[in-house]
Short mmCIF file of C-alpha atoms in Angstrom, two decimals:
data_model
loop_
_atom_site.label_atom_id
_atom_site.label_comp_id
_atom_site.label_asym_id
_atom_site.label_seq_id
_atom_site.Cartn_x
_atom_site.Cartn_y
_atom_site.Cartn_z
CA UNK N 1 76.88 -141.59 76.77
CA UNK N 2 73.95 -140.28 78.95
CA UNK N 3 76.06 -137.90 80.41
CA UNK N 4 77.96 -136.72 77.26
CA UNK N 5 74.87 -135.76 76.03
CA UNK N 6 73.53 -134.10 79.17
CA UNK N 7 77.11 -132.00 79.50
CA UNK N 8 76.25 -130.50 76.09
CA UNK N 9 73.97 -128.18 78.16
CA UNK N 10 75.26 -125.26 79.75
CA UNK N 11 75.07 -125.35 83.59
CA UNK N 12 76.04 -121.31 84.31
CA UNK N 13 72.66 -120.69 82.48
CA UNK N 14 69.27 -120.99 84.25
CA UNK N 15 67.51 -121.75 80.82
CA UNK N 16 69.85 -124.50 79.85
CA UNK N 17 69.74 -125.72 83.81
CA UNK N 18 65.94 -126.34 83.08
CA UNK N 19 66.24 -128.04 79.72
CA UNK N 20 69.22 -130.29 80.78
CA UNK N 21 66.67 -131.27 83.98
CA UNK N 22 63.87 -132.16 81.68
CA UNK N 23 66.08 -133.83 79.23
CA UNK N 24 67.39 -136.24 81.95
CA UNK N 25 63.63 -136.95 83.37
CA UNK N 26 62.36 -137.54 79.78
CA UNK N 27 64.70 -140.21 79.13
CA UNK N 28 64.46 -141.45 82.25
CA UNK N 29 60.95 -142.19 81.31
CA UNK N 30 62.37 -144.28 78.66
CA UNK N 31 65.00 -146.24 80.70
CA UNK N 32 62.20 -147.14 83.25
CA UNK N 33 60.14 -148.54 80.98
CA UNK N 34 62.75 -150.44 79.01
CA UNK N 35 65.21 -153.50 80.06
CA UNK N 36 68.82 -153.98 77.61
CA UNK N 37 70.07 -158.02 77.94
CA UNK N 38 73.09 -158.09 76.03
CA UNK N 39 76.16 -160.54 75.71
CA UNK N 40 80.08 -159.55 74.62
CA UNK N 41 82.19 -160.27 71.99
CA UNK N 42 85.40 -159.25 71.08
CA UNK N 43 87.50 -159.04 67.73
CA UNK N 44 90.44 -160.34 69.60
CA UNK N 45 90.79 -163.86 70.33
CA UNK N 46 93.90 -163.59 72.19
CA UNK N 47 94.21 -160.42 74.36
CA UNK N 48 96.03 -160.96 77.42
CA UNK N 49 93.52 -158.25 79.51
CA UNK N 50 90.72 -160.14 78.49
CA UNK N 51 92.60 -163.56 79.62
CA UNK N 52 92.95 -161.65 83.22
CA UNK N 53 89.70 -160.49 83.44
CA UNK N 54 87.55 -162.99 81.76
CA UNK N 55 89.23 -166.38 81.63
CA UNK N 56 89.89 -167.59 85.08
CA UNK N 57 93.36 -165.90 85.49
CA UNK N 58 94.21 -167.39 82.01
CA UNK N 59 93.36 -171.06 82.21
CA UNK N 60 89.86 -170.17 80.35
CA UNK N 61 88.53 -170.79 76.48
CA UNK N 62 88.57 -167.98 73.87
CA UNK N 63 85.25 -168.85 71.40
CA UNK N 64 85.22 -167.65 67.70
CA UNK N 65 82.02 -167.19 66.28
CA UNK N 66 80.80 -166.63 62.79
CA UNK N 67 80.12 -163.03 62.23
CA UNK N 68 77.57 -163.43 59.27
CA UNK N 69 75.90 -166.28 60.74
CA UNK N 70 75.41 -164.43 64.14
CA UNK N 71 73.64 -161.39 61.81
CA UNK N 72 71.79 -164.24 60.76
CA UNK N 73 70.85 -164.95 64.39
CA UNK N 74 69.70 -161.49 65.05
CA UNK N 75 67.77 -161.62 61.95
CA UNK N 76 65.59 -165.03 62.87
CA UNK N 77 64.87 -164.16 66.44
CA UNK N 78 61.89 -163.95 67.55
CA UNK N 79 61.46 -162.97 70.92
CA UNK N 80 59.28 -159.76 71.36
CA UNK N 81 61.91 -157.37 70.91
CA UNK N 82 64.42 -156.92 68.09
CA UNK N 83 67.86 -158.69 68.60
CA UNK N 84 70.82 -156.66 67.10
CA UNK N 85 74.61 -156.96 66.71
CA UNK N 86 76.39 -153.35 67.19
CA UNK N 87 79.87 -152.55 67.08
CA UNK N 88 81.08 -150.65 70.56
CA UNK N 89 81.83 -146.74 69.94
CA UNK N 90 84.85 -145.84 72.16
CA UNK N 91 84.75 -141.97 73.63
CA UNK N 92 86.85 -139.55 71.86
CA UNK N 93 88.53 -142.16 69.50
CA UNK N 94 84.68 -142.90 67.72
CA UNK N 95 83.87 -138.76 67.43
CA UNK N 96 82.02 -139.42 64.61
CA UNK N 97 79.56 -141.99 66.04
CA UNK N 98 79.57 -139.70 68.93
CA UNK N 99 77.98 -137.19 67.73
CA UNK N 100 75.65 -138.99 65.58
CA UNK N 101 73.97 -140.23 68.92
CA UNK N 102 74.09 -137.06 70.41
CA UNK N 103 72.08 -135.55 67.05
CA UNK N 104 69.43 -138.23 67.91
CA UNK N 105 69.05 -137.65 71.25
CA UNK N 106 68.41 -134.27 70.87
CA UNK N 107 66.11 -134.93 67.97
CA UNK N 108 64.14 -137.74 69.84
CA UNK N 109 64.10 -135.78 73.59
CA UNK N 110 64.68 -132.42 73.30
CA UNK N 111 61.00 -131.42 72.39
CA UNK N 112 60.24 -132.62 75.76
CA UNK N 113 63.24 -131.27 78.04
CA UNK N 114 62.02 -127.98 76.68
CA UNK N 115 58.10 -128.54 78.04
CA UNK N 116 60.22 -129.25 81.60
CA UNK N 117 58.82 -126.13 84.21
CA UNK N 118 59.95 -125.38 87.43
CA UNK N 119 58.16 -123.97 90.03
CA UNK N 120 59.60 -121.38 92.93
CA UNK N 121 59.70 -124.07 95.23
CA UNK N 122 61.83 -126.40 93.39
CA UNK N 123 59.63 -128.75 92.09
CA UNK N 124 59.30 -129.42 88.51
CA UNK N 125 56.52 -130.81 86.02
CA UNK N 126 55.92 -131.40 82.17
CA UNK N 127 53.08 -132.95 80.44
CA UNK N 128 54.43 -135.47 77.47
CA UNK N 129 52.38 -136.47 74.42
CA UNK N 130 53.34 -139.85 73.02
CA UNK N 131 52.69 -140.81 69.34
CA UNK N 132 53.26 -144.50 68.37
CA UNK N 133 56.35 -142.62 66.03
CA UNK N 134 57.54 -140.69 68.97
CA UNK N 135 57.51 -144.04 70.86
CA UNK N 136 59.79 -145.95 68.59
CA UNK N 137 61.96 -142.57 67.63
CA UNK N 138 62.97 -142.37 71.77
CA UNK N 139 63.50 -146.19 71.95
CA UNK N 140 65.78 -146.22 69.25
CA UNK N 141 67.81 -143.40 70.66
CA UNK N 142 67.79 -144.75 73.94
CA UNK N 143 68.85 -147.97 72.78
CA UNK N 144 72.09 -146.31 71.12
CA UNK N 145 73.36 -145.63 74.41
CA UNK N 146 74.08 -149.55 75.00
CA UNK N 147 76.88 -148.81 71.90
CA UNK N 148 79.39 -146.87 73.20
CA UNK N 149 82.06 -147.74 76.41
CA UNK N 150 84.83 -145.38 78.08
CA UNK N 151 87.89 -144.92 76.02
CA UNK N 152 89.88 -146.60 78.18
CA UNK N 153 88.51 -150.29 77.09
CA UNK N 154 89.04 -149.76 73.79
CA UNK N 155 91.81 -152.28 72.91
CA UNK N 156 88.79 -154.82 73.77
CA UNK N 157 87.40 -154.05 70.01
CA UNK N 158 83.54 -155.24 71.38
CA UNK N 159 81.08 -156.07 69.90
CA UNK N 160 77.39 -156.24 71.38
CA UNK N 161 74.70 -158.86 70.94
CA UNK N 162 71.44 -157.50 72.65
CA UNK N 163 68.00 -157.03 73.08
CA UNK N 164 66.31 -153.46 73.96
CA UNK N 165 62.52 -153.37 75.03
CA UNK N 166 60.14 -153.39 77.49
CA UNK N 167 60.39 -156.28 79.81
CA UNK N 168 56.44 -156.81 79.53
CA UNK N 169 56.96 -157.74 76.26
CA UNK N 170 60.17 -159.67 76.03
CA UNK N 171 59.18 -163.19 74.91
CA UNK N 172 60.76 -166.02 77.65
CA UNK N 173 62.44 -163.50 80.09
CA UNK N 174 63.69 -165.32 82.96
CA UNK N 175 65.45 -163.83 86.62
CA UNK N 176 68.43 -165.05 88.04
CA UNK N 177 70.83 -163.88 91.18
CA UNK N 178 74.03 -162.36 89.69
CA UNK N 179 76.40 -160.99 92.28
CA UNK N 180 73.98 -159.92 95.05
CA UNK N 181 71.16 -158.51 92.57
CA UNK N 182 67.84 -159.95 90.92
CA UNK N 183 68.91 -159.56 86.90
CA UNK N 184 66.89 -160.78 83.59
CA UNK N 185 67.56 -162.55 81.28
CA UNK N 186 66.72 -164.44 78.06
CA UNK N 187 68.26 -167.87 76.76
CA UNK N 188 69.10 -167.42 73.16
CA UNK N 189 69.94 -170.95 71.56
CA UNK N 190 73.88 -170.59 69.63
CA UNK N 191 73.37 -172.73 66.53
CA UNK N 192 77.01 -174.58 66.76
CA UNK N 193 78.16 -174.28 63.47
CA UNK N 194 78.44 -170.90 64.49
CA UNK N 195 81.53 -171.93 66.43
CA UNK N 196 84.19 -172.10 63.86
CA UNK N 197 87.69 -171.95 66.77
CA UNK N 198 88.82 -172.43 69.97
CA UNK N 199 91.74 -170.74 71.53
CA UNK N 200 93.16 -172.33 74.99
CA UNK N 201 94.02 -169.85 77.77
CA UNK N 202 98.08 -169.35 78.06
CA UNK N 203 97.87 -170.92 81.96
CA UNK N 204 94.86 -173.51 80.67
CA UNK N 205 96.96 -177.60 81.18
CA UNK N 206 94.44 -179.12 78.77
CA UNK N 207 96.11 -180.53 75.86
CA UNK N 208 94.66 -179.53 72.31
CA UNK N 209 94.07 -182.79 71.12
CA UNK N 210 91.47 -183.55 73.60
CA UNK N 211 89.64 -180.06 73.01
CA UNK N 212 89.80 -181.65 69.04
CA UNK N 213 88.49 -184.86 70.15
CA UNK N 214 85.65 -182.82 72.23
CA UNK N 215 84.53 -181.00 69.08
CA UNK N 216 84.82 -183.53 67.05
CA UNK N 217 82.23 -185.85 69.15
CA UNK N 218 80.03 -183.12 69.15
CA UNK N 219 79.88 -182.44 65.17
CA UNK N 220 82.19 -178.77 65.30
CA UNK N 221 84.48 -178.69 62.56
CA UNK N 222 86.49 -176.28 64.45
CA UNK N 223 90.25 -175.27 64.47
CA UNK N 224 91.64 -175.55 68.02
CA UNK N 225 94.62 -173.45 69.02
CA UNK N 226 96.57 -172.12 71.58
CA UNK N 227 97.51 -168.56 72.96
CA UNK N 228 100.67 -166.99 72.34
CA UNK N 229 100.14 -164.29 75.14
CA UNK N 230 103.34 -164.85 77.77
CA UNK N 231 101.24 -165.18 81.04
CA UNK N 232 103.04 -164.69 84.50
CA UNK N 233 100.15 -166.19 87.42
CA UNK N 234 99.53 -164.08 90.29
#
């Protein structure tokens, strides 16, 4: 989304050269400064790609959640930051939300790409004044660029649960080693009658009426099915 934005500006022109420079630095102010820890949902419980990818080659669990109650989540958290559940914009499909972030990225940065100067030798500088509204007005449009994904993923249909905000003052934040990198991260408790289904993986042997004994011991009035997706293993 970064890069949409920053391809709005028009490289054959010195002037616009310049502003897209300081428009990348200034948000990469922002970005520097602030951490997103998100988790992924999907509005399909039984999409074969997501079986590949996600579900150990299809032997995996599909989870349905409660949409309202996981608002409801978002809406009692209290962890330093503010926890929020966006629907994923996809590229060109989503034009409208598109250019709705663009508009506020312009109207939170662009002040400052235009105070961007560069000297003879190639070196740059601009001096940024931050107001407590500024603040929030370039966090919020910073934070929009968690909501949108390549066009090419969007028969996913994601969702995002996330947190974005300066890891200072993230409430609990933990580290943990995540394919070869240090990565935060915060433990959000799941309520579990926010669990209303489970859906078993079209390579997964377990029969269903264990998985309904399993919920049942552990209080989850919960519907327990099985996927319909033909499934060919590797």
């Amino acid at each position: 989304m970064l890069d949409r934005w920053l391809d709005k500006f028009d490289r054959s022109d010195a002037n616009q050269r310049q502003l897209r420079t300081g428009a990348k630095l200034t948000v990469g102010v922002v970005l520097r400064h602030y951490v997103a820890l998100g988790t992924c949902f999907s509005e399909e419980r039984d999409l074969l790609s997501q079986w590949r990818g996600y579900a150990h080659d299809g032997a995996g669990y599909s989870v349905t959640f409660d949409k309202e109650k996981l608002d409801r989540l978002c809406g009692d958290f209290e962890g330093g930051s503010t926890l929020q559940l966006s629907k994923v914009s996809y590229g060109n499909q989503d034009s409208e939300q598109m250019n709705a972030i663009v508009k506020s990225l312009y109207q939170a940065f662009g002040g400052d790409a235009a105070k961007y100067e560069e000297a003879p030798d190639g070196y740059g500088h601009m001096s940024l004044s931050l107001t407590p509204e500024k603040t929030q007005r370039q966090k919020n449009a910073a934070s929009d660029l968690f909501t949108v994904k390549n066009g090419a993923f969007k028969e996913e249909l994601e969702w995002r649960l996330f947190l974005f905000g300066s890891r200072y003052e993230m409430k609990n934040i933990e580290f943990r080693e995540s394919a070869n990198l240090i990565s935060p991260f915060i433990r959000l408790p799941i309520p579990a009658d926010i669990i209303v289904g489970v859906t078993l993986g079209p390579t997964n042997p377990t029969p269903m009426d264990l998985i309904e004994t399993l919920l049942e011991k552990n209080g989850l009035e919960s519907w327990v099915k099985r996927s319909r997706a033909s499934y060919r293993n590797r």
